[in-house]
Amino acid sequence: MLVSTPAPTSAPVRVGIVVTDSYPAEDLDHDTAPVVAGLRARGIDAEATVWHDDTVDWSAYTLLVLRSPWDYPERYDEFLAWLTHVEQVTHVLNPPALVRWNLDKRYLAQLADLGVGVVPTTYRTSVDDVRADLAAFAADAHVVLKPTVSAGSRDTGLFRADDPRALDLAARIVGSGGVVMVQPEIPELSAGREKSLYLVDGEPSHAIAKGALLAPGGGLIGGVYQEHPEPVASTDDEDRFARGVLAAVQQATGLGMPLYARIDLVDSAEHGLVLLEAELFEPALNLHVAPAAVTDLVVSAIEHRTR
Ligand SMILES: Nc1ncnc2c1ncn2[C@@H]1O[C@H](COP(=O)(O)OP(=O)(O)O)[C@@H](O)[C@H]1O
Ligand SMILES: [Mg+2]
């Protein structure tokens, strides 16, 4: 007798690209559409999913890729609760443990301890401590104040060290339960020479320059947060630096290589190559200004992680 055994069925691969449902016109998500299209072209059931959509069954996904949930700072506790939920029911990248580590820029101090060059920073929980820091600068020196939990230059200000508005900002950050970062102004940043290097599975893929953002005296150039990403080449030194940052991240966290990373750095005359932030959570990849091959690289990396 011929017994037919059913072919082993594996659950179909389903990838959710985690986004939100609205973006300001000056800060659009240019990455999700080409990534979803690229995954579908490879036969993967991929779609964009809004992180705060209550109707979604997150366990139905093989993999969730955090990409542009850019309204999370306004819904911080809700976002953290969502992250805790989804990591229990499916695979999430970059890993939630890495995201939580990356949400508070005090990770910069850990990376500095591991030998990474970072912008000199103090972390202050009282306005008096900030006042003392500012008093140690020359009165006409410029400083930058920002909270340790921020994105999109929120509550980030460039001031003369003796400008009372600097302390107003410090008071606002402390008053909302935050920690103030105090940094000297890096003139190369104000001159628009910040470079963002992207790494996919730890390999440098492309780089952009994004121009100056802060207006002296507080606030943003042009009044709104608007990056002007320009594709640029990265130097061997910068690539090496960025790889070193990711090695230090892995050492600090005990976690594996991130699927994607954006390493923001600047070549400072005074401090050398220094890290401004390592964005391991929701960096815009700027695929719309990158070579087409970069989209393929990202799609391949995601496909690989579904196996
Ligand atoms: N120490 C600094 N000197 C000059 N400009 C700075 C400094 N720190 C930040 N900036 C400017 O502010 C922007 C936002 O700061 P950043 O630390 O990158 O925070 P965010 O998480 O909001 O991107 C930077 O892209 C840069 O243009
Ligand atoms: Mg930044």
mmCIF file of N, CA, C and O in Angstrom, residues 195-263:
data_model
loop_
_atom_site.group_PDB
_atom_site.id
_atom_site.type_symbol
_atom_site.label_atom_id
_atom_site.label_comp_id
_atom_site.label_asym_id
_atom_site.label_seq_id
_atom_site.Cartn_x
_atom_site.Cartn_y
_atom_site.Cartn_z
ATOM 1 N N LYS A 195 28.982 63.600 9.433
ATOM 2 C CA LYS A 195 28.834 62.520 8.457
ATOM 3 C C LYS A 195 28.147 61.344 9.119
ATOM 4 O O LYS A 195 28.474 60.996 10.254
ATOM 5 N N SER A 196 27.211 60.758 8.402
ATOM 6 C CA SER A 196 26.557 59.543 8.891
ATOM 7 C C SER A 196 27.014 58.383 8.028
ATOM 8 O O SER A 196 26.795 58.390 6.814
ATOM 9 N N LEU A 197 27.645 57.395 8.664
ATOM 10 C CA LEU A 197 28.062 56.193 7.939
ATOM 11 C C LEU A 197 27.073 55.088 8.263
ATOM 12 O O LEU A 197 26.780 54.834 9.445
ATOM 13 N N TYR A 198 26.578 54.441 7.239
ATOM 14 C CA TYR A 198 25.662 53.323 7.448
ATOM 15 C C TYR A 198 26.422 52.015 7.340
ATOM 16 O O TYR A 198 27.307 51.878 6.491
ATOM 17 N N LEU A 199 26.049 51.080 8.213
ATOM 18 C CA LEU A 199 26.617 49.741 8.119
ATOM 19 C C LEU A 199 25.468 48.741 8.117
ATOM 20 O O LEU A 199 24.548 48.835 8.941
ATOM 21 N N VAL A 200 25.493 47.831 7.180
ATOM 22 C CA VAL A 200 24.495 46.771 7.081
ATOM 23 C C VAL A 200 25.203 45.471 7.443
ATOM 24 O O VAL A 200 26.217 45.135 6.816
ATOM 25 N N ASP A 201 24.710 44.798 8.479
ATOM 26 C CA ASP A 201 25.403 43.613 9.006
ATOM 27 C C ASP A 201 26.882 43.919 9.267
ATOM 28 O O ASP A 201 27.753 43.076 9.037
ATOM 29 N N GLY A 202 27.158 45.115 9.709
ATOM 30 C CA GLY A 202 28.516 45.475 10.109
ATOM 31 C C GLY A 202 29.415 45.953 8.993
ATOM 32 O O GLY A 202 30.551 46.348 9.235
ATOM 33 N N GLU A 203 28.914 45.929 7.748
ATOM 34 C CA GLU A 203 29.734 46.355 6.609
ATOM 35 C C GLU A 203 29.309 47.747 6.142
ATOM 36 O O GLU A 203 28.118 47.961 5.866
ATOM 37 N N PRO A 204 30.253 48.673 6.004
ATOM 38 C CA PRO A 204 29.899 50.013 5.521
ATOM 39 C C PRO A 204 29.195 49.929 4.165
ATOM 40 O O PRO A 204 29.650 49.218 3.261
ATOM 41 N N SER A 205 28.059 50.623 4.043
ATOM 42 C CA SER A 205 27.263 50.536 2.805
ATOM 43 C C SER A 205 27.212 51.865 2.058
ATOM 44 O O SER A 205 27.340 51.917 0.858
ATOM 45 N N HIS A 206 27.001 52.946 2.775
ATOM 46 C CA HIS A 206 26.925 54.264 2.146
ATOM 47 C C HIS A 206 27.055 55.306 3.256
ATOM 48 O O HIS A 206 27.055 54.968 4.450
ATOM 49 N N ALA A 207 27.184 56.555 2.836
ATOM 50 C CA ALA A 207 27.359 57.623 3.831
ATOM 51 C C ALA A 207 26.661 58.871 3.330
ATOM 52 O O ALA A 207 26.523 59.085 2.124
ATOM 53 N N ILE A 208 26.198 59.664 4.270
ATOM 54 C CA ILE A 208 25.611 60.952 3.901
ATOM 55 C C ILE A 208 26.158 62.048 4.826
ATOM 56 O O ILE A 208 26.577 61.784 5.953
ATOM 57 N N ALA A 209 26.131 63.250 4.312
ATOM 58 C CA ALA A 209 26.361 64.427 5.145
ATOM 59 C C ALA A 209 24.993 65.065 5.312
ATOM 60 O O ALA A 209 24.169 65.014 4.400
ATOM 61 N N LYS A 210 24.718 65.615 6.497
ATOM 62 C CA LYS A 210 23.363 66.143 6.647
ATOM 63 C C LYS A 210 23.267 67.623 6.949
ATOM 64 O O LYS A 210 22.183 68.154 7.177
ATOM 65 N N GLY A 211 24.382 68.310 6.955
ATOM 66 C CA GLY A 211 24.300 69.766 7.101
ATOM 67 C C GLY A 211 24.104 70.197 8.544
ATOM 68 O O GLY A 211 23.829 69.393 9.424
ATOM 69 N N ALA A 212 24.238 71.494 8.775
ATOM 70 C CA ALA A 212 24.086 72.036 10.131
ATOM 71 C C ALA A 212 22.612 72.089 10.499
ATOM 72 O O ALA A 212 21.746 72.235 9.637
ATOM 73 N N LEU A 213 22.318 71.946 11.787
ATOM 74 C CA LEU A 213 20.919 71.913 12.225
ATOM 75 C C LEU A 213 20.575 72.983 13.265
ATOM 76 O O LEU A 213 19.437 73.450 13.320
ATOM 77 N N LEU A 214 21.554 73.349 14.103
ATOM 78 C CA LEU A 214 21.215 74.206 15.250
ATOM 79 C C LEU A 214 21.473 75.677 14.957
ATOM 80 O O LEU A 214 22.519 76.049 14.441
ATOM 81 N N ALA A 215 20.488 76.516 15.337
ATOM 82 C CA ALA A 215 20.658 77.970 15.233
ATOM 83 C C ALA A 215 21.244 78.481 16.543
ATOM 84 O O ALA A 215 20.781 78.091 17.619
ATOM 85 N N PRO A 216 22.268 79.358 16.498
ATOM 86 C CA PRO A 216 22.817 79.900 17.743
ATOM 87 C C PRO A 216 21.733 80.624 18.542
ATOM 88 O O PRO A 216 20.873 81.281 17.966
ATOM 89 N N GLY A 217 21.751 80.425 19.865
ATOM 90 C CA GLY A 217 20.743 81.054 20.725
ATOM 91 C C GLY A 217 19.558 80.154 20.988
ATOM 92 O O GLY A 217 18.580 80.550 21.620
ATOM 93 N N GLY A 218 19.623 78.912 20.517
ATOM 94 C CA GLY A 218 18.543 77.949 20.755
ATOM 95 C C GLY A 218 17.703 77.763 19.509
ATOM 96 O O GLY A 218 17.608 78.646 18.661
ATOM 97 N N GLY A 219 17.122 76.604 19.370
ATOM 98 C CA GLY A 219 16.242 76.331 18.230
ATOM 99 C C GLY A 219 17.009 75.822 17.021
ATOM 100 O O GLY A 219 18.221 75.587 17.062
ATOM 101 N N LEU A 220 16.259 75.664 15.933
ATOM 102 C CA LEU A 220 16.782 75.023 14.737
ATOM 103 C C LEU A 220 16.889 76.004 13.587
ATOM 104 O O LEU A 220 16.080 76.929 13.474
ATOM 105 N N ILE A 221 17.882 75.783 12.743
ATOM 106 C CA ILE A 221 18.001 76.586 11.531
ATOM 107 C C ILE A 221 16.728 76.374 10.702
ATOM 108 O O ILE A 221 16.328 75.239 10.451
ATOM 109 N N GLY A 222 16.079 77.473 10.338
ATOM 110 C CA GLY A 222 14.847 77.357 9.564
ATOM 111 C C GLY A 222 13.614 77.024 10.394
ATOM 112 O O GLY A 222 12.522 76.924 9.862
ATOM 113 N N GLY A 223 13.809 76.820 11.715
ATOM 114 C CA GLY A 223 12.661 76.650 12.606
ATOM 115 C C GLY A 223 12.116 75.237 12.725
ATOM 116 O O GLY A 223 11.439 74.912 13.681
ATOM 117 N N VAL A 224 12.377 74.378 11.730
ATOM 118 C CA VAL A 224 11.895 72.992 11.831
ATOM 119 C C VAL A 224 13.064 72.037 11.604
ATOM 120 O O VAL A 224 14.079 72.401 11.013
ATOM 121 N N TYR A 225 12.874 70.797 12.074
ATOM 122 C CA TYR A 225 13.908 69.790 11.888
ATOM 123 C C TYR A 225 13.875 69.305 10.451
ATOM 124 O O TYR A 225 12.908 68.729 9.992
ATOM 125 N N GLN A 226 14.942 69.592 9.739
ATOM 126 C CA GLN A 226 14.996 69.166 8.349
ATOM 127 C C GLN A 226 16.428 68.801 7.998
ATOM 128 O O GLN A 226 17.308 69.659 7.987
ATOM 129 N N GLU A 227 16.635 67.518 7.739
ATOM 130 C CA GLU A 227 17.964 67.105 7.296
ATOM 131 C C GLU A 227 18.032 67.290 5.787
ATOM 132 O O GLU A 227 17.035 67.175 5.093
ATOM 133 N N HIS A 228 19.212 67.593 5.313
ATOM 134 C CA HIS A 228 19.406 67.690 3.859
ATOM 135 C C HIS A 228 20.461 66.672 3.478
ATOM 136 O O HIS A 228 21.637 67.010 3.330
ATOM 137 N N PRO A 229 20.056 65.409 3.368
ATOM 138 C CA PRO A 229 21.067 64.368 3.165
ATOM 139 C C PRO A 229 21.740 64.463 1.807
ATOM 140 O O PRO A 229 21.073 64.512 0.775
ATOM 141 N N GLU A 230 23.043 64.552 1.834
ATOM 142 C CA GLU A 230 23.840 64.581 0.602
ATOM 143 C C GLU A 230 24.729 63.345 0.619
ATOM 144 O O GLU A 230 25.480 63.145 1.577
ATOM 145 N N PRO A 231 24.666 62.522 -0.432
ATOM 146 C CA PRO A 231 25.577 61.370 -0.460
ATOM 147 C C PRO A 231 27.027 61.845 -0.457
ATOM 148 O O PRO A 231 27.356 62.811 -1.152
ATOM 149 N N VAL A 232 27.841 61.198 0.351
ATOM 150 C CA VAL A 232 29.268 61.532 0.388
ATOM 151 C C VAL A 232 30.052 60.223 0.459
ATOM 152 O O VAL A 232 29.490 59.176 0.799
ATOM 153 N N ALA A 233 31.326 60.313 0.159
ATOM 154 C CA ALA A 233 32.190 59.142 0.332
ATOM 155 C C ALA A 233 32.695 59.145 1.772
ATOM 156 O O ALA A 233 32.836 60.199 2.384
ATOM 157 N N SER A 234 32.928 57.960 2.297
ATOM 158 C CA SER A 234 33.584 57.885 3.600
ATOM 159 C C SER A 234 35.041 57.521 3.376
ATOM 160 O O SER A 234 35.376 56.855 2.393
ATOM 161 N N THR A 235 35.901 57.979 4.274
ATOM 162 C CA THR A 235 37.324 57.657 4.153
ATOM 163 C C THR A 235 37.592 56.314 4.843
ATOM 164 O O THR A 235 36.756 55.823 5.624
ATOM 165 N N ASP A 236 38.758 55.737 4.569
ATOM 166 C CA ASP A 236 39.124 54.483 5.234
ATOM 167 C C ASP A 236 39.157 54.672 6.751
ATOM 168 O O ASP A 236 38.734 53.791 7.504
ATOM 169 N N ASP A 237 39.662 55.824 7.183
ATOM 170 C CA ASP A 237 39.713 56.095 8.626
ATOM 171 C C ASP A 237 38.312 56.109 9.231
ATOM 172 O O ASP A 237 38.084 55.592 10.323
ATOM 173 N N GLU A 238 37.394 56.734 8.490
ATOM 174 C CA GLU A 238 36.014 56.804 8.997
ATOM 175 C C GLU A 238 35.373 55.416 9.032
ATOM 176 O O GLU A 238 34.679 55.064 10.001
ATOM 177 N N ASP A 239 35.615 54.621 7.986
ATOM 178 C CA ASP A 239 35.078 53.245 7.978
ATOM 179 C C ASP A 239 35.633 52.455 9.166
ATOM 180 O O ASP A 239 34.896 51.731 9.847
ATOM 181 N N ARG A 240 36.924 52.608 9.387
ATOM 182 C CA ARG A 240 37.565 51.882 10.493
ATOM 183 C C ARG A 240 36.968 52.337 11.823
ATOM 184 O O ARG A 240 36.687 51.528 12.705
ATOM 185 N N PHE A 241 36.775 53.634 11.939
ATOM 186 C CA PHE A 241 36.191 54.189 13.165
ATOM 187 C C PHE A 241 34.795 53.589 13.391
ATOM 188 O O PHE A 241 34.452 53.149 14.490
ATOM 189 N N ALA A 242 33.987 53.588 12.324
ATOM 190 C CA ALA A 242 32.608 53.090 12.451
ATOM 191 C C ALA A 242 32.584 51.604 12.825
ATOM 192 O O ALA A 242 31.792 51.171 13.670
ATOM 193 N N ARG A 243 33.477 50.824 12.208
ATOM 194 C CA ARG A 243 33.558 49.398 12.581
ATOM 195 C C ARG A 243 33.956 49.261 14.047
ATOM 196 O O ARG A 243 33.452 48.386 14.763
ATOM 197 N N GLY A 244 34.872 50.133 14.480
ATOM 198 C CA GLY A 244 35.309 50.100 15.878
ATOM 199 C C GLY A 244 34.166 50.422 16.830
ATOM 200 O O GLY A 244 34.045 49.837 17.914
ATOM 201 N N VAL A 245 33.305 51.357 16.412
ATOM 202 C CA VAL A 245 32.144 51.689 17.247
ATOM 203 C C VAL A 245 31.255 50.454 17.409
ATOM 204 O O VAL A 245 30.826 50.112 18.520
ATOM 205 N N LEU A 246 31.000 49.750 16.296
ATOM 206 C CA LEU A 246 30.116 48.582 16.395
ATOM 207 C C LEU A 246 30.762 47.448 17.201
ATOM 208 O O LEU A 246 30.068 46.711 17.910
ATOM 209 N N ALA A 247 32.070 47.337 17.116
ATOM 210 C CA ALA A 247 32.746 46.333 17.950
ATOM 211 C C ALA A 247 32.555 46.698 19.431
ATOM 212 O O ALA A 247 32.253 45.831 20.266
ATOM 213 N N ALA A 248 32.691 47.985 19.745
ATOM 214 C CA ALA A 248 32.517 48.426 21.139
ATOM 215 C C ALA A 248 31.062 48.252 21.589
ATOM 216 O O ALA A 248 30.806 47.875 22.736
ATOM 217 N N VAL A 249 30.123 48.507 20.682
ATOM 218 C CA VAL A 249 28.703 48.315 21.023
ATOM 219 C C VAL A 249 28.463 46.851 21.400
ATOM 220 O O VAL A 249 27.798 46.546 22.401
ATOM 221 N N GLN A 250 29.020 45.954 20.601
ATOM 222 C CA GLN A 250 28.813 44.529 20.889
ATOM 223 C C GLN A 250 29.453 44.143 22.221
ATOM 224 O O GLN A 250 28.903 43.344 22.979
ATOM 225 N N GLN A 251 30.618 44.737 22.481
ATOM 226 C CA GLN A 251 31.300 44.457 23.743
ATOM 227 C C GLN A 251 30.482 45.001 24.919
ATOM 228 O O GLN A 251 30.319 44.338 25.939
ATOM 229 N N ALA A 252 29.953 46.215 24.760
ATOM 230 C CA ALA A 252 29.217 46.845 25.862
ATOM 231 C C ALA A 252 27.899 46.119 26.142
ATOM 232 O O ALA A 252 27.463 46.048 27.292
ATOM 233 N N THR A 253 27.269 45.603 25.084
ATOM 234 C CA THR A 253 25.927 45.040 25.255
ATOM 235 C C THR A 253 25.912 43.519 25.343
ATOM 236 O O THR A 253 24.931 42.939 25.814
ATOM 237 N N GLY A 254 26.980 42.881 24.866
ATOM 238 C CA GLY A 254 26.966 41.417 24.800
ATOM 239 C C GLY A 254 26.023 40.893 23.728
ATOM 240 O O GLY A 254 25.712 39.700 23.699
ATOM 241 N N LEU A 255 25.559 41.783 22.845
ATOM 242 C CA LEU A 255 24.641 41.372 21.785
ATOM 243 C C LEU A 255 25.391 41.244 20.468
ATOM 244 O O LEU A 255 26.514 41.716 20.336
ATOM 245 N N GLY A 256 24.740 40.627 19.481
ATOM 246 C CA GLY A 256 25.389 40.383 18.192
ATOM 247 C C GLY A 256 25.444 41.618 17.312
ATOM 248 O O GLY A 256 25.072 42.715 17.722
ATOM 249 N N MET A 257 25.905 41.400 16.081
ATOM 250 C CA MET A 257 26.042 42.500 15.129
ATOM 251 C C MET A 257 24.658 43.042 14.758
ATOM 252 O O MET A 257 23.782 42.283 14.347
ATOM 253 N N PRO A 258 24.443 44.356 14.874
ATOM 254 C CA PRO A 258 23.149 44.918 14.459
ATOM 255 C C PRO A 258 22.901 44.703 12.967
ATOM 256 O O PRO A 258 23.834 44.711 12.168
ATOM 257 N N LEU A 259 21.623 44.519 12.620
ATOM 258 C CA LEU A 259 21.246 44.405 11.205
ATOM 259 C C LEU A 259 21.642 45.674 10.460
ATOM 260 O O LEU A 259 22.172 45.630 9.360
ATOM 261 N N TYR A 260 21.345 46.811 11.063
ATOM 262 C CA TYR A 260 21.702 48.090 10.455
ATOM 263 C C TYR A 260 22.182 49.031 11.554
ATOM 264 O O TYR A 260 21.827 48.871 12.727
ATOM 265 N N ALA A 261 23.002 49.985 11.157
ATOM 266 C CA ALA A 261 23.496 50.976 12.113
ATOM 267 C C ALA A 261 23.832 52.242 11.349
ATOM 268 O O ALA A 261 24.221 52.189 10.181
ATOM 269 N N ARG A 262 23.619 53.356 12.004
ATOM 270 C CA ARG A 262 24.101 54.618 11.450
ATOM 271 C C ARG A 262 25.037 55.233 12.483
ATOM 272 O O ARG A 262 24.642 55.460 13.620
ATOM 273 N N ILE A 263 26.265 55.454 12.068
ATOM 274 C CA ILE A 263 27.285 56.003 12.966
ATOM 275 C C ILE A 263 27.508 57.460 12.561
ATOM 276 O O ILE A 263 28.000 57.737 11.460
#
